[in-house]
Short mmCIF file of C-alpha atoms and ligand atoms in Angstrom, two decimals:
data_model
loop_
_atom_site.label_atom_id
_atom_site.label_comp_id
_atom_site.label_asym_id
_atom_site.label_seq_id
_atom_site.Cartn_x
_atom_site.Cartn_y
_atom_site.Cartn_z
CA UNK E 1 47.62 25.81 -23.04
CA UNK E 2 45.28 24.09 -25.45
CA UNK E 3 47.10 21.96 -28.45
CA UNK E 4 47.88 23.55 -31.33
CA UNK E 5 47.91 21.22 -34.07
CA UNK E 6 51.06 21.67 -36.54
CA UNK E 7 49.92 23.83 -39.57
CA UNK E 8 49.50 20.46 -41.83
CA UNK E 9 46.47 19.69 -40.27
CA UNK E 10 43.32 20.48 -41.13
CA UNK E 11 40.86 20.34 -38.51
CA UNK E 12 37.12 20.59 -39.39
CA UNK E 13 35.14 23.49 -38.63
CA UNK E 14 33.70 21.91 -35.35
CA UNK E 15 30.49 22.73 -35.64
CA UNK E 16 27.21 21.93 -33.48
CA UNK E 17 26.29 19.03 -36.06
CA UNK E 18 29.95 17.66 -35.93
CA UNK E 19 30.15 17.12 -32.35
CA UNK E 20 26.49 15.57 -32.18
CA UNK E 21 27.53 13.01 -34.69
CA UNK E 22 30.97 12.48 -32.71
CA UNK E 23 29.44 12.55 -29.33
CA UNK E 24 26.97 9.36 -30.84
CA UNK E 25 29.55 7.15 -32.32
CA UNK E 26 32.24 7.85 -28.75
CA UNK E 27 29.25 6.40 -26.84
CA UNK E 28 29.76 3.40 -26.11
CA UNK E 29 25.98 2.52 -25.58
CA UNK E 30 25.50 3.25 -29.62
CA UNK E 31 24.09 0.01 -31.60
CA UNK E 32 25.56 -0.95 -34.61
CA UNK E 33 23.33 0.84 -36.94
CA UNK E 34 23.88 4.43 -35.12
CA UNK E 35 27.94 3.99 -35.15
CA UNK E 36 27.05 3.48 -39.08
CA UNK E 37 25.18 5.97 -39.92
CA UNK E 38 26.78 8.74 -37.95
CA UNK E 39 30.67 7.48 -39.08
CA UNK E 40 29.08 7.50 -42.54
CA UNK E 41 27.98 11.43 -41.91
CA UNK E 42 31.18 12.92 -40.84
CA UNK E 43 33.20 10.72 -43.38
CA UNK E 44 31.36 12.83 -45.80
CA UNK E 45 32.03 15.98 -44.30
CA UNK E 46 35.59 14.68 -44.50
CA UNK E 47 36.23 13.43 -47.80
CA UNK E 48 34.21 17.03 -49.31
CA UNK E 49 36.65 18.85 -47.06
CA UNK E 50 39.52 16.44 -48.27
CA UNK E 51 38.52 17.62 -51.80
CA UNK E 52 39.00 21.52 -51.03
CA UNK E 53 42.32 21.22 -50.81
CA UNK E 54 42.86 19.76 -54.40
CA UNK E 55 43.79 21.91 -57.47
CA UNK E 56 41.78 23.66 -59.59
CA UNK E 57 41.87 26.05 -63.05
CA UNK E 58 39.10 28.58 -63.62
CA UNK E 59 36.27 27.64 -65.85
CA UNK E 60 33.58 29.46 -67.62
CA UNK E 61 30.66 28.03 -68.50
CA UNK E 62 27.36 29.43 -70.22
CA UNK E 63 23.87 29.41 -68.49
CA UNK E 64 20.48 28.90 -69.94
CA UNK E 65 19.75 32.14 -69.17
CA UNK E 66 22.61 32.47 -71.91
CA UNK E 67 24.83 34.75 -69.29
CA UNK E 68 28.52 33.66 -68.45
CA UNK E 69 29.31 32.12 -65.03
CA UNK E 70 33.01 32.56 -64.01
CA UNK E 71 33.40 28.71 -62.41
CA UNK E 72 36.24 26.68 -61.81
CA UNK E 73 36.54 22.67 -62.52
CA UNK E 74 38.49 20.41 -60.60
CA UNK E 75 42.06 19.50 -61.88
CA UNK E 76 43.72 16.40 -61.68
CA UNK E 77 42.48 12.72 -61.18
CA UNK E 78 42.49 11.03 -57.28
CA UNK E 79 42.37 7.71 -56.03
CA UNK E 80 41.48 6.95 -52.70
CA UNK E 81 43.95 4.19 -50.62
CA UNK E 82 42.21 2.41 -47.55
CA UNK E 83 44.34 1.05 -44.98
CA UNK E 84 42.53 -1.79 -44.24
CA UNK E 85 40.45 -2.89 -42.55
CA UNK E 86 38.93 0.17 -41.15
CA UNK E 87 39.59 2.09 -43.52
CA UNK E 88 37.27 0.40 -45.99
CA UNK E 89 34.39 1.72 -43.95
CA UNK E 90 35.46 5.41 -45.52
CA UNK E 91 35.51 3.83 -49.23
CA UNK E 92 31.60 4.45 -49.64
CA UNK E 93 31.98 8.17 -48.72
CA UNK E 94 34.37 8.67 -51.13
CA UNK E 95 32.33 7.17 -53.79
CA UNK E 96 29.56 9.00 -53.12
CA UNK E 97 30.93 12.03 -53.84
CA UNK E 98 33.67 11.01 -56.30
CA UNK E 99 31.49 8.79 -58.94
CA UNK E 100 33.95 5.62 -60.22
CA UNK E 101 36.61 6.67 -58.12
CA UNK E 102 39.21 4.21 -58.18
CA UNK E 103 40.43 2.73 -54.69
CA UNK E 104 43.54 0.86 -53.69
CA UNK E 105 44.08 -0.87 -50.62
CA UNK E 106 47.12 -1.60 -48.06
CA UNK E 107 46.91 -3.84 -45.54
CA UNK E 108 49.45 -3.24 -42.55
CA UNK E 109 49.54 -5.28 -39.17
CA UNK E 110 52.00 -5.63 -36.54
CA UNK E 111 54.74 -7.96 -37.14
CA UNK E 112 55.20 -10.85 -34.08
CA UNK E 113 58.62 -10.86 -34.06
CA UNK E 114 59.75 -7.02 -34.16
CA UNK E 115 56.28 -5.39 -33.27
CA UNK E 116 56.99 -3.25 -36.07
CA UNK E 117 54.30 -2.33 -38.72
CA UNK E 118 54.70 -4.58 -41.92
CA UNK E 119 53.17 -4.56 -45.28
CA UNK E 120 51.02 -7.52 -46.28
CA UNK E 121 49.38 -6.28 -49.04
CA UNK E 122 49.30 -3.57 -51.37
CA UNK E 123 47.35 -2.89 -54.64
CA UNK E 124 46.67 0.16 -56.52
CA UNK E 125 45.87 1.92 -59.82
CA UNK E 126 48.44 1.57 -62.23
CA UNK E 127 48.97 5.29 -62.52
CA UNK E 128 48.59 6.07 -59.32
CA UNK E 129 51.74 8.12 -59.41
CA UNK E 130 50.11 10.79 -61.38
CA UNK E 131 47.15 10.89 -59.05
CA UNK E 132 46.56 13.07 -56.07
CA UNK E 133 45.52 10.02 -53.01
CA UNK E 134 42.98 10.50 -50.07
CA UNK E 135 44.49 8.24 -47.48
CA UNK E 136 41.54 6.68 -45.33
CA UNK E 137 41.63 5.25 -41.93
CA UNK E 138 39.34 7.00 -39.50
CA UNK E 139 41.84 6.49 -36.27
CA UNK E 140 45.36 8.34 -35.89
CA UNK E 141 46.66 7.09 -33.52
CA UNK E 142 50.63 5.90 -33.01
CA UNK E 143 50.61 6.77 -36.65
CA UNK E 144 52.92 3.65 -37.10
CA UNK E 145 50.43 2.22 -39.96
CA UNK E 146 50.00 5.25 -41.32
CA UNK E 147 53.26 5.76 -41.66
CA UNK E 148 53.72 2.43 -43.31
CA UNK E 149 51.27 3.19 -45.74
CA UNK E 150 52.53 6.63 -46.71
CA UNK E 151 55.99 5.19 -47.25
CA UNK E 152 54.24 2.15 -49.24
CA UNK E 153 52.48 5.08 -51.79
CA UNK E 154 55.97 7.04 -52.03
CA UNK E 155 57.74 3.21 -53.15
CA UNK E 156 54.88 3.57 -56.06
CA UNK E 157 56.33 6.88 -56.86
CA UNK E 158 53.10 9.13 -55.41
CA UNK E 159 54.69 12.77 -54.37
CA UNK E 160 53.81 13.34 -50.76
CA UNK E 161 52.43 16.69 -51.46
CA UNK E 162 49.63 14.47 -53.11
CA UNK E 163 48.61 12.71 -50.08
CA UNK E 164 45.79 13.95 -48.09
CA UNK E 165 45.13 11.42 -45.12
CA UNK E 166 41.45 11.52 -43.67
CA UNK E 167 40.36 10.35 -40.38
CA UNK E 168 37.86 10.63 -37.89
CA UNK E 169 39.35 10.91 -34.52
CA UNK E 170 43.07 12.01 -34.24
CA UNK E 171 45.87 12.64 -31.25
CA UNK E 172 48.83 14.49 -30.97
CA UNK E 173 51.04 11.73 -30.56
CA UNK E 174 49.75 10.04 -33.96
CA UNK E 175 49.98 13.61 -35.58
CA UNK E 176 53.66 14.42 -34.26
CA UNK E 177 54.62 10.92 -35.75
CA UNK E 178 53.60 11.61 -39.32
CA UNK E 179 53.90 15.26 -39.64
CA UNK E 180 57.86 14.72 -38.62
CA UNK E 181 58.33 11.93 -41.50
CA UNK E 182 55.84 13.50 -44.41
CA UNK E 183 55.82 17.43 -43.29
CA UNK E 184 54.46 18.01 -47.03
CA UNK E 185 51.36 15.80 -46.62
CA UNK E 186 48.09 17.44 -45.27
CA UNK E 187 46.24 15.64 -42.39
CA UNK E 188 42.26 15.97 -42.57
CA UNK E 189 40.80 15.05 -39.22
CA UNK E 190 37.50 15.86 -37.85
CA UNK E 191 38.40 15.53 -34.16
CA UNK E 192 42.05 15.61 -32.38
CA UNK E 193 41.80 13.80 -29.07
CA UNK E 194 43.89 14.43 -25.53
CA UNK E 195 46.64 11.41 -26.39
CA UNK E 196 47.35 7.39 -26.29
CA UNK E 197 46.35 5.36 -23.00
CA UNK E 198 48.77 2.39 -22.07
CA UNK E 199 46.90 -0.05 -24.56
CA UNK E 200 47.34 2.88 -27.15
CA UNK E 201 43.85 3.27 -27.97
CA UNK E 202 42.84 7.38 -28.27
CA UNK E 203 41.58 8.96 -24.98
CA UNK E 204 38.81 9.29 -24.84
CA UNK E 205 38.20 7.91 -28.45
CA UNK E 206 35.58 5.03 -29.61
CA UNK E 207 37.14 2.16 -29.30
CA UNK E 208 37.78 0.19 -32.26
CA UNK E 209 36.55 1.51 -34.87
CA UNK E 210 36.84 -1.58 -37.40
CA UNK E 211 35.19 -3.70 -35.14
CA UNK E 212 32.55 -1.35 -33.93
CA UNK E 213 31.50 -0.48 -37.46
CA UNK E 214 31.37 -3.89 -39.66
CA UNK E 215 30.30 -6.02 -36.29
CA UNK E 216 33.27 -7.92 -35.33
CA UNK E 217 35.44 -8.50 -32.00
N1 URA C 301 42.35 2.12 -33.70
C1 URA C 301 41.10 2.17 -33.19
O1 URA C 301 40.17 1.61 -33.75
N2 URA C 301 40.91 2.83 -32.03
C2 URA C 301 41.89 3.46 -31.37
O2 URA C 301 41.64 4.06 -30.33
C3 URA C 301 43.19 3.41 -31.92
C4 URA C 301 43.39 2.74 -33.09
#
């Protein structure tokens, strides 16, 4: 039977321009400029998704044509919170659609001796408690630095019904992970892949992202 993803996940609507931009950036013939542009794309899809699931209190506002229009406005301030360094390519996105959004950053890597996640660095708003935080790293896939970084925004007193965590390209194993620790955190991902291969890279995946998308090995 196909995978049913646990109901804190949101999976985009996969549509027929979705899975073009996907299919592009899995190839692993696509230059540098391609990966790019078509990461960029579906990061926006992602973060305006991300966004729907945010608060919000009716509004009414007046028209020129001097009629009433029932709106609503958004509530609440964000942040965003890039586990770097990937997740730095998802930073633009946000700020395209969130002007002046304020961004934090945690950087997580393996530690030698335990092979553990550890935290090396973490820096935030100063009130990012009483913001609602779009989590950014386009890969899910052991979850183990996501997990990191969850618990790292919880120390700073964030509510994990605040979280929302983006990515491009998620698994079942990386969602089982988080979902078990943080079952009151939303997961936005715009793909969910068939598992982990023996190096733990997603099958069938893209790679590495970071590398494939600022250039490096
Ligand atoms: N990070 C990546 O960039 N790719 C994977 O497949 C897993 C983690």
């Amino acid at each position: 039977m196909a995978y049913q993803p646990p109901k804190q996940v949101i999976l985009l609507p996969q549509t027929q321009q979705l899975k073009a931009c996907t299919t592009i950036i899995r190839d692993k013939n696509t230059q540098r400029a391609d990966f790019i542009f078509y990461s960029d794309r579906i990061i926006r899809i992602l973060v305006e998704e991300g966004l729907n699931h945010l608060p919000v209190v009716e509004k009414t506002v007046v028209t020129p044509t001097g009629r009433e229009f029932q709106g609503i406005d958004f509530q609440g301030r964000i942040c965003g919170v890039s586990i770097m360094r990937a997740g730095e390519s998802m930073e633009q996105g946000l700020r395209e659609v969130c002007r002046s959004v304020r961004i934090g950053k945690i950087l997580i890597q393996r530690d030698e001796e335990t092979a553990l996640p550890k935290l090396y660095y973490a820096k935030f708003p100063p009130d990012i408690a009483s913001r609602y935080c779009l989590l950014l790293d386009p890969m899910l896939a052991t979850g183990g630095s996501a997990i990191k970084a969850i618990e790292t925004l919880l120390d700073y007193g964030v509510a994990e019904e605040r979280i929302l965590f983006l990515n491009l390209i998620s698994c079942p194993e990386g969602i089982a992970a988080v979902v078990a620790k943080f079952p009151l955190m939303k997961i936005v991902t715009a793909e969910i892949d068939a598992g982990l291969d023996e190096k733990l890279y997603i099958n069938p995946g893209l790679g590495d992202f970071g590398c494939r998308y600022f250039g490096t090995d």
